[in-house]
Amino acid sequence: MRILVMNPNTTASMTASIRATATTAAAPGTEIIATEPLWGPESIEGHFEGYLSAAAVLDRLATLDLSFDALVMAGFGEPGREGAQELLDVPVLDITESAAQMAMMLGHAYGIVTTLDRAVPQIRDRLLTAGLLQRCAAVRGTGLGVLELEEDAERTVEVIIEVAREAVRDGAEVICLGCGGMAGLQEKVAAALGVPVVDGVAAAVKFAEAVVGLGLTTSTGRSFAPPRPKVIGSWPLSAHLSPGRAQGSSRHTAFSAQTSGI
């Protein structure tokens, strides 16, 4: 089984840490491939950058000449997953819903610790849309920017623990790490808190393995049917910006009812 993990920002060091966490979580025989868009924001901290990233991720998927059995989108609360579900014929999971779903299997209520406070409404909206908000006790920001997470690992863990304790006081029985850049920190945080801590990247990889193992994939009967054939100007964008880097199979440069199996 081969799982593609997509970092939604363009910071390669973050892709590397996400890859490491996904590889650790994967079962023997599961191959993890991790990548990031060819263009877009270096980090995502708001709606504007989120929508830019969604377009860049879809552009990357449309030009990536690579086969895989499932896609994990490693952005927490960002848009774009539904577009990927239409584009691909393999299961598509994101770390927001995967973390919350797993947390609800472990406790009555869960909390999320994320980066900047401005991300909180975006995450809550995502949970509401997914039908997962009712059992969320708290979504709290640490005040750390996405790129700051890598600057001082020890301080990052300390701040996450401090904010997670507040979420526990709010009633959270399980904590979710609310950023792909926090991948790999769950054990240290759990040891300090004494409650389960779910890393979304690891959770999404395990759910992807389960879905693929059961022979299931996204329903195309209605909501996530393949895009209708039509002209899309300058699509895919990366093929125009960097012709040498982003040339993929011709079957991905235009949508059709058979869009599938990159």
mmCIF file of C-alpha atoms in Angstrom:
data_model
loop_
_atom_site.group_PDB
_atom_site.id
_atom_site.type_symbol
_atom_site.label_atom_id
_atom_site.label_comp_id
_atom_site.label_asym_id
_atom_site.label_seq_id
_atom_site.Cartn_x
_atom_site.Cartn_y
_atom_site.Cartn_z
ATOM 1 C CA MET A 1 0.000 0.000 0.000
ATOM 2 C CA ARG A 2 1.267 3.470 -0.871
ATOM 3 C CA ILE A 3 -0.054 6.583 0.886
ATOM 4 C CA LEU A 4 0.656 10.090 -0.365
ATOM 5 C CA VAL A 5 0.839 12.690 2.415
ATOM 6 C CA MET A 6 0.430 16.272 1.206
ATOM 7 C CA ASN A 7 1.824 19.135 3.250
ATOM 8 C CA PRO A 8 -0.351 22.085 2.172
ATOM 9 C CA ASN A 9 2.418 24.667 2.589
ATOM 10 C CA THR A 10 5.709 24.934 0.711
ATOM 11 C CA THR A 11 8.082 24.549 3.685
ATOM 12 C CA ALA A 12 10.155 21.449 2.919
ATOM 13 C CA SER A 13 11.392 20.989 6.497
ATOM 14 C CA MET A 14 7.784 20.683 7.647
ATOM 15 C CA THR A 15 7.141 18.125 4.926
ATOM 16 C CA ALA A 16 10.074 16.133 6.300
ATOM 17 C CA SER A 17 8.704 16.102 9.855
ATOM 18 C CA ILE A 18 5.244 15.148 8.592
ATOM 19 C CA ARG A 19 6.798 12.331 6.559
ATOM 20 C CA ALA A 20 8.655 11.044 9.615
ATOM 21 C CA THR A 21 5.495 10.956 11.730
ATOM 22 C CA ALA A 22 3.488 9.274 8.974
ATOM 23 C CA THR A 23 6.204 6.669 8.439
ATOM 24 C CA THR A 24 6.342 5.871 12.159
ATOM 25 C CA ALA A 25 2.565 5.428 12.283
ATOM 26 C CA ALA A 26 2.344 3.312 9.135
ATOM 27 C CA ALA A 27 2.098 -0.460 9.300
ATOM 28 C CA PRO A 28 4.846 -2.664 7.833
ATOM 29 C CA GLY A 29 4.351 -2.807 4.088
ATOM 30 C CA THR A 30 2.847 0.686 3.850
ATOM 31 C CA GLU A 31 4.974 3.106 1.841
ATOM 32 C CA ILE A 32 4.730 6.784 2.737
ATOM 33 C CA ILE A 33 5.416 9.444 0.123
ATOM 34 C CA ALA A 34 5.280 13.059 1.268
ATOM 35 C CA THR A 35 5.361 16.207 -0.812
ATOM 36 C CA GLU A 36 4.225 19.835 -0.900
ATOM 37 C CA PRO A 37 2.824 22.181 -3.591
ATOM 38 C CA LEU A 38 5.165 23.719 -6.143
ATOM 39 C CA TRP A 39 3.861 27.197 -5.306
ATOM 40 C CA GLY A 40 1.824 28.831 -2.557
ATOM 41 C CA PRO A 41 2.322 30.152 0.986
ATOM 42 C CA GLU A 42 5.173 28.991 3.209
ATOM 43 C CA SER A 43 2.646 28.607 6.019
ATOM 44 C CA ILE A 44 -1.133 28.844 6.322
ATOM 45 C CA GLU A 45 -2.561 31.154 8.947
ATOM 46 C CA GLY A 46 -5.931 32.322 7.735
ATOM 47 C CA HIS A 47 -8.567 31.994 5.036
ATOM 48 C CA PHE A 48 -6.640 33.834 2.311
ATOM 49 C CA GLU A 49 -3.604 31.571 2.565
ATOM 50 C CA GLY A 50 -5.870 28.559 3.050
ATOM 51 C CA TYR A 51 -7.654 29.077 -0.253
ATOM 52 C CA LEU A 52 -4.382 29.760 -2.053
ATOM 53 C CA SER A 53 -3.040 26.537 -0.625
ATOM 54 C CA ALA A 54 -6.126 24.586 -1.675
ATOM 55 C CA ALA A 55 -5.609 25.678 -5.290
ATOM 56 C CA ALA A 56 -1.890 24.882 -5.106
ATOM 57 C CA VAL A 57 -2.537 21.429 -3.665
ATOM 58 C CA LEU A 58 -5.084 20.595 -6.367
ATOM 59 C CA ASP A 59 -2.641 21.888 -8.973
ATOM 60 C CA ARG A 60 0.062 19.605 -7.551
ATOM 61 C CA LEU A 61 -2.252 16.607 -7.555
ATOM 62 C CA ALA A 62 -3.294 17.302 -11.144
ATOM 63 C CA THR A 63 0.319 17.232 -12.357
ATOM 64 C CA LEU A 64 1.857 14.586 -10.100
ATOM 65 C CA ASP A 65 2.742 11.539 -12.207
ATOM 66 C CA LEU A 66 2.677 9.029 -9.387
ATOM 67 C CA SER A 67 0.425 6.168 -8.329
ATOM 68 C CA PHE A 68 -0.850 5.857 -4.757
ATOM 69 C CA ASP A 69 -3.662 4.147 -2.884
ATOM 70 C CA ALA A 70 -4.788 6.968 -0.591
ATOM 71 C CA LEU A 71 -4.158 10.658 0.037
ATOM 72 C CA VAL A 72 -3.693 12.259 3.446
ATOM 73 C CA MET A 73 -4.011 16.051 3.457
ATOM 74 C CA ALA A 74 -1.916 17.345 6.336
ATOM 75 C CA GLY A 75 -3.473 20.787 6.812
ATOM 76 C CA PHE A 76 -5.592 21.348 9.930
ATOM 77 C CA GLY A 77 -8.844 23.118 9.129
ATOM 78 C CA GLU A 78 -7.857 24.308 5.653
ATOM 79 C CA PRO A 79 -10.134 23.938 2.619
ATOM 80 C CA GLY A 80 -9.458 21.788 -0.431
ATOM 81 C CA ARG A 81 -10.157 18.232 0.617
ATOM 82 C CA GLU A 82 -13.492 18.072 -1.168
ATOM 83 C CA GLY A 83 -11.829 19.136 -4.419
ATOM 84 C CA ALA A 84 -9.289 16.354 -4.049
ATOM 85 C CA GLN A 85 -12.098 13.876 -3.460
ATOM 86 C CA GLU A 86 -13.607 14.882 -6.804
ATOM 87 C CA LEU A 87 -10.255 14.785 -8.567
ATOM 88 C CA LEU A 88 -9.051 11.377 -7.376
ATOM 89 C CA ASP A 89 -10.484 7.883 -7.313
ATOM 90 C CA VAL A 90 -8.613 6.921 -4.134
ATOM 91 C CA PRO A 91 -9.664 7.652 -0.517
ATOM 92 C CA VAL A 92 -8.848 11.187 0.655
ATOM 93 C CA LEU A 93 -8.527 11.912 4.377
ATOM 94 C CA ASP A 94 -7.612 15.104 6.175
ATOM 95 C CA ILE A 95 -5.955 15.393 9.564
ATOM 96 C CA THR A 96 -8.694 17.561 11.104
ATOM 97 C CA GLU A 97 -11.519 15.076 10.798
ATOM 98 C CA SER A 98 -9.246 12.083 11.365
ATOM 99 C CA ALA A 99 -7.927 13.502 14.644
ATOM 100 C CA ALA A 100 -11.404 14.395 15.896
ATOM 101 C CA GLN A 101 -12.905 11.060 14.890
ATOM 102 C CA MET A 102 -10.162 9.146 16.661
ATOM 103 C CA ALA A 103 -10.394 11.370 19.744
ATOM 104 C CA MET A 104 -14.126 10.682 20.034
ATOM 105 C CA MET A 105 -13.346 6.963 20.178
ATOM 106 C CA LEU A 106 -11.158 7.603 23.211
ATOM 107 C CA GLY A 107 -13.166 10.034 25.330
ATOM 108 C CA HIS A 108 -16.497 11.786 25.671
ATOM 109 C CA ALA A 109 -15.141 15.221 24.724
ATOM 110 C CA TYR A 110 -11.979 16.353 23.010
ATOM 111 C CA GLY A 111 -9.993 19.557 22.735
ATOM 112 C CA ILE A 112 -7.759 20.966 20.025
ATOM 113 C CA VAL A 113 -4.552 22.915 20.539
ATOM 114 C CA THR A 114 -3.523 24.874 17.474
ATOM 115 C CA THR A 115 -1.232 27.734 16.451
ATOM 116 C CA LEU A 116 -2.494 31.323 16.319
ATOM 117 C CA ASP A 117 -5.832 32.297 17.841
ATOM 118 C CA ARG A 118 -7.052 33.438 14.422
ATOM 119 C CA ALA A 119 -7.077 29.765 13.350
ATOM 120 C CA VAL A 120 -9.660 28.861 16.001
ATOM 121 C CA PRO A 121 -12.802 30.025 14.108
ATOM 122 C CA GLN A 122 -11.572 28.326 10.930
ATOM 123 C CA ILE A 123 -11.103 25.019 12.754
ATOM 124 C CA ARG A 124 -14.455 25.313 14.497
ATOM 125 C CA ASP A 125 -16.145 25.952 11.143
ATOM 126 C CA ARG A 126 -14.485 22.837 9.718
ATOM 127 C CA LEU A 127 -15.642 20.735 12.652
ATOM 128 C CA LEU A 128 -19.171 22.142 12.363
ATOM 129 C CA THR A 129 -19.344 21.309 8.662
ATOM 130 C CA ALA A 130 -18.093 17.792 9.405
ATOM 131 C CA GLY A 131 -20.627 17.277 12.201
ATOM 132 C CA LEU A 132 -17.864 16.930 14.805
ATOM 133 C CA LEU A 133 -18.209 20.133 16.817
ATOM 134 C CA GLN A 134 -20.773 18.939 19.348
ATOM 135 C CA ARG A 135 -18.243 16.874 21.308
ATOM 136 C CA CYS A 136 -15.441 19.427 21.072
ATOM 137 C CA ALA A 137 -14.880 20.973 24.503
ATOM 138 C CA ALA A 138 -12.385 23.613 23.367
ATOM 139 C CA VAL A 139 -10.248 24.854 20.496
ATOM 140 C CA ARG A 140 -7.367 26.927 21.826
ATOM 141 C CA GLY A 141 -4.495 28.760 20.159
ATOM 142 C CA THR A 142 -0.958 28.732 21.499
ATOM 143 C CA GLY A 143 0.003 32.077 19.987
ATOM 144 C CA LEU A 144 2.774 30.377 18.020
ATOM 145 C CA GLY A 145 2.946 30.887 14.274
ATOM 146 C CA VAL A 146 3.243 27.783 12.103
ATOM 147 C CA LEU A 147 6.901 28.425 11.268
ATOM 148 C CA GLU A 148 7.679 29.211 14.908
ATOM 149 C CA LEU A 149 6.870 25.609 15.822
ATOM 150 C CA GLU A 150 10.219 24.514 14.360
ATOM 151 C CA GLU A 151 12.353 27.266 15.874
ATOM 152 C CA ASP A 152 12.559 25.964 19.446
ATOM 153 C CA ALA A 153 11.159 22.456 19.866
ATOM 154 C CA GLU A 154 11.422 22.493 23.653
ATOM 155 C CA ARG A 155 9.520 25.757 24.016
ATOM 156 C CA THR A 156 6.930 24.589 21.490
ATOM 157 C CA VAL A 157 6.174 21.511 23.589
ATOM 158 C CA GLU A 158 5.992 23.592 26.777
ATOM 159 C CA VAL A 159 3.505 26.025 25.262
ATOM 160 C CA ILE A 160 1.365 23.233 23.809
ATOM 161 C CA ILE A 161 1.249 21.522 27.202
ATOM 162 C CA GLU A 162 0.288 24.753 28.960
ATOM 163 C CA VAL A 163 -2.567 25.461 26.549
ATOM 164 C CA ALA A 164 -3.665 21.817 26.477
ATOM 165 C CA ARG A 165 -4.076 21.912 30.270
ATOM 166 C CA GLU A 166 -6.527 24.773 29.785
ATOM 167 C CA ALA A 167 -8.481 22.636 27.315
ATOM 168 C CA VAL A 168 -8.548 19.777 29.830
ATOM 169 C CA ARG A 169 -9.947 22.175 32.438
ATOM 170 C CA ASP A 170 -12.619 23.060 29.883
ATOM 171 C CA GLY A 171 -13.676 19.401 29.852
ATOM 172 C CA ALA A 172 -11.477 17.826 27.167
ATOM 173 C CA GLU A 173 -10.635 14.201 27.906
ATOM 174 C CA VAL A 174 -8.513 13.818 24.774
ATOM 175 C CA ILE A 175 -6.286 16.415 23.096
ATOM 176 C CA CYS A 176 -5.751 16.765 19.344
ATOM 177 C CA LEU A 177 -2.671 18.519 17.981
ATOM 178 C CA GLY A 178 -4.164 21.106 15.656
ATOM 179 C CA CYS A 179 -1.409 21.643 13.084
ATOM 180 C CA GLY A 180 0.573 19.390 10.771
ATOM 181 C CA GLY A 181 3.667 21.195 12.043
ATOM 182 C CA MET A 182 3.054 19.662 15.481
ATOM 183 C CA ALA A 183 3.481 16.151 14.077
ATOM 184 C CA GLY A 184 5.568 13.915 16.308
ATOM 185 C CA LEU A 185 5.007 15.836 19.555
ATOM 186 C CA GLN A 186 2.113 13.748 20.869
ATOM 187 C CA GLU A 187 4.117 11.480 23.179
ATOM 188 C CA LYS A 188 5.790 14.334 25.057
ATOM 189 C CA VAL A 189 2.511 16.191 25.451
ATOM 190 C CA ALA A 190 0.628 13.071 26.584
ATOM 191 C CA ALA A 191 3.288 12.251 29.171
ATOM 192 C CA ALA A 192 2.829 15.673 30.762
ATOM 193 C CA LEU A 193 -0.974 15.747 30.611
ATOM 194 C CA GLY A 194 -1.930 12.211 31.541
ATOM 195 C CA VAL A 195 -4.647 12.093 28.846
ATOM 196 C CA PRO A 196 -4.519 10.681 25.303
ATOM 197 C CA VAL A 197 -3.055 13.015 22.682
ATOM 198 C CA VAL A 198 -3.907 12.418 19.026
ATOM 199 C CA ASP A 199 -1.653 13.501 16.195
ATOM 200 C CA GLY A 200 -3.767 14.086 13.095
ATOM 201 C CA VAL A 201 -1.127 12.891 10.635
ATOM 202 C CA ALA A 202 -0.749 9.558 12.410
ATOM 203 C CA ALA A 203 -4.526 9.181 12.798
ATOM 204 C CA ALA A 204 -5.174 9.898 9.115
ATOM 205 C CA VAL A 205 -2.535 7.363 8.031
ATOM 206 C CA LYS A 206 -4.146 4.639 10.155
ATOM 207 C CA PHE A 207 -7.628 5.484 8.865
ATOM 208 C CA ALA A 208 -6.280 5.469 5.299
ATOM 209 C CA GLU A 209 -4.793 2.012 5.828
ATOM 210 C CA ALA A 210 -8.133 0.787 7.180
ATOM 211 C CA VAL A 211 -10.190 2.239 4.323
ATOM 212 C CA VAL A 212 -7.856 0.881 1.643
ATOM 213 C CA GLY A 213 -7.656 -2.470 3.430
ATOM 214 C CA LEU A 214 -11.440 -2.736 3.333
ATOM 215 C CA GLY A 215 -11.459 -2.000 -0.390
ATOM 216 C CA LEU A 216 -13.405 1.238 0.071
ATOM 217 C CA THR A 217 -13.056 4.673 -1.464
ATOM 218 C CA THR A 218 -14.934 7.966 -1.828
ATOM 219 C CA SER A 219 -18.474 7.744 -3.134
ATOM 220 C CA THR A 220 -18.890 9.375 -6.538
ATOM 221 C CA GLY A 221 -22.651 9.010 -6.593
ATOM 222 C CA ARG A 222 -23.438 12.616 -5.826
ATOM 223 C CA SER A 223 -21.401 15.111 -3.786
ATOM 224 C CA PHE A 224 -17.942 14.007 -4.954
ATOM 225 C CA ALA A 225 -18.638 13.023 -8.541
ATOM 226 C CA PRO A 226 -15.709 13.783 -10.891
ATOM 227 C CA PRO A 227 -15.602 17.365 -12.204
ATOM 228 C CA ARG A 228 -17.627 17.943 -15.359
ATOM 229 C CA PRO A 229 -15.525 18.374 -18.516
ATOM 230 C CA LYS A 230 -14.977 22.032 -19.268
ATOM 231 C CA VAL A 231 -12.260 24.492 -20.246
ATOM 232 C CA ILE A 232 -10.289 25.878 -17.289
ATOM 233 C CA GLY A 233 -7.978 28.693 -18.334
ATOM 234 C CA SER A 234 -4.250 28.183 -17.659
ATOM 235 C CA TRP A 235 -4.916 24.927 -15.800
ATOM 236 C CA PRO A 236 -2.837 23.401 -14.362
ATOM 237 C CA LEU A 237 -1.063 26.584 -13.335
ATOM 238 C CA SER A 238 2.254 24.986 -12.387
ATOM 239 C CA ALA A 239 2.662 23.652 -15.922
ATOM 240 C CA HIS A 240 2.765 27.291 -17.076
ATOM 241 C CA LEU A 241 4.951 28.629 -14.260
ATOM 242 C CA SER A 242 7.595 25.909 -14.263
ATOM 243 C CA PRO A 243 7.275 23.696 -17.317
ATOM 244 C CA GLY A 244 10.329 21.626 -16.415
ATOM 245 C CA ARG A 245 9.133 20.735 -12.923
ATOM 246 C CA ALA A 246 5.425 20.221 -13.130
ATOM 247 C CA GLN A 247 4.715 18.197 -16.249
ATOM 248 C CA GLY A 248 2.513 15.274 -15.368
ATOM 249 C CA SER A 249 0.604 12.673 -17.298
ATOM 250 C CA SER A 250 -1.621 14.172 -19.960
ATOM 251 C CA ARG A 251 -4.682 12.547 -18.417
ATOM 252 C CA HIS A 252 -4.421 15.007 -15.516
ATOM 253 C CA THR A 253 -4.077 18.234 -17.452
ATOM 254 C CA ALA A 254 -7.787 18.328 -18.282
ATOM 255 C CA PHE A 255 -10.727 17.063 -16.266
ATOM 256 C CA SER A 256 -12.868 14.251 -17.587
ATOM 257 C CA ALA A 257 -15.315 11.750 -16.212
ATOM 258 C CA GLN A 258 -12.407 9.326 -15.905
ATOM 259 C CA THR A 259 -10.191 11.529 -13.697
ATOM 260 C CA SER A 260 -8.444 9.011 -11.473
ATOM 261 C CA GLY A 261 -5.451 7.092 -10.255
ATOM 262 C CA ILE A 262 -2.615 9.601 -10.397
#
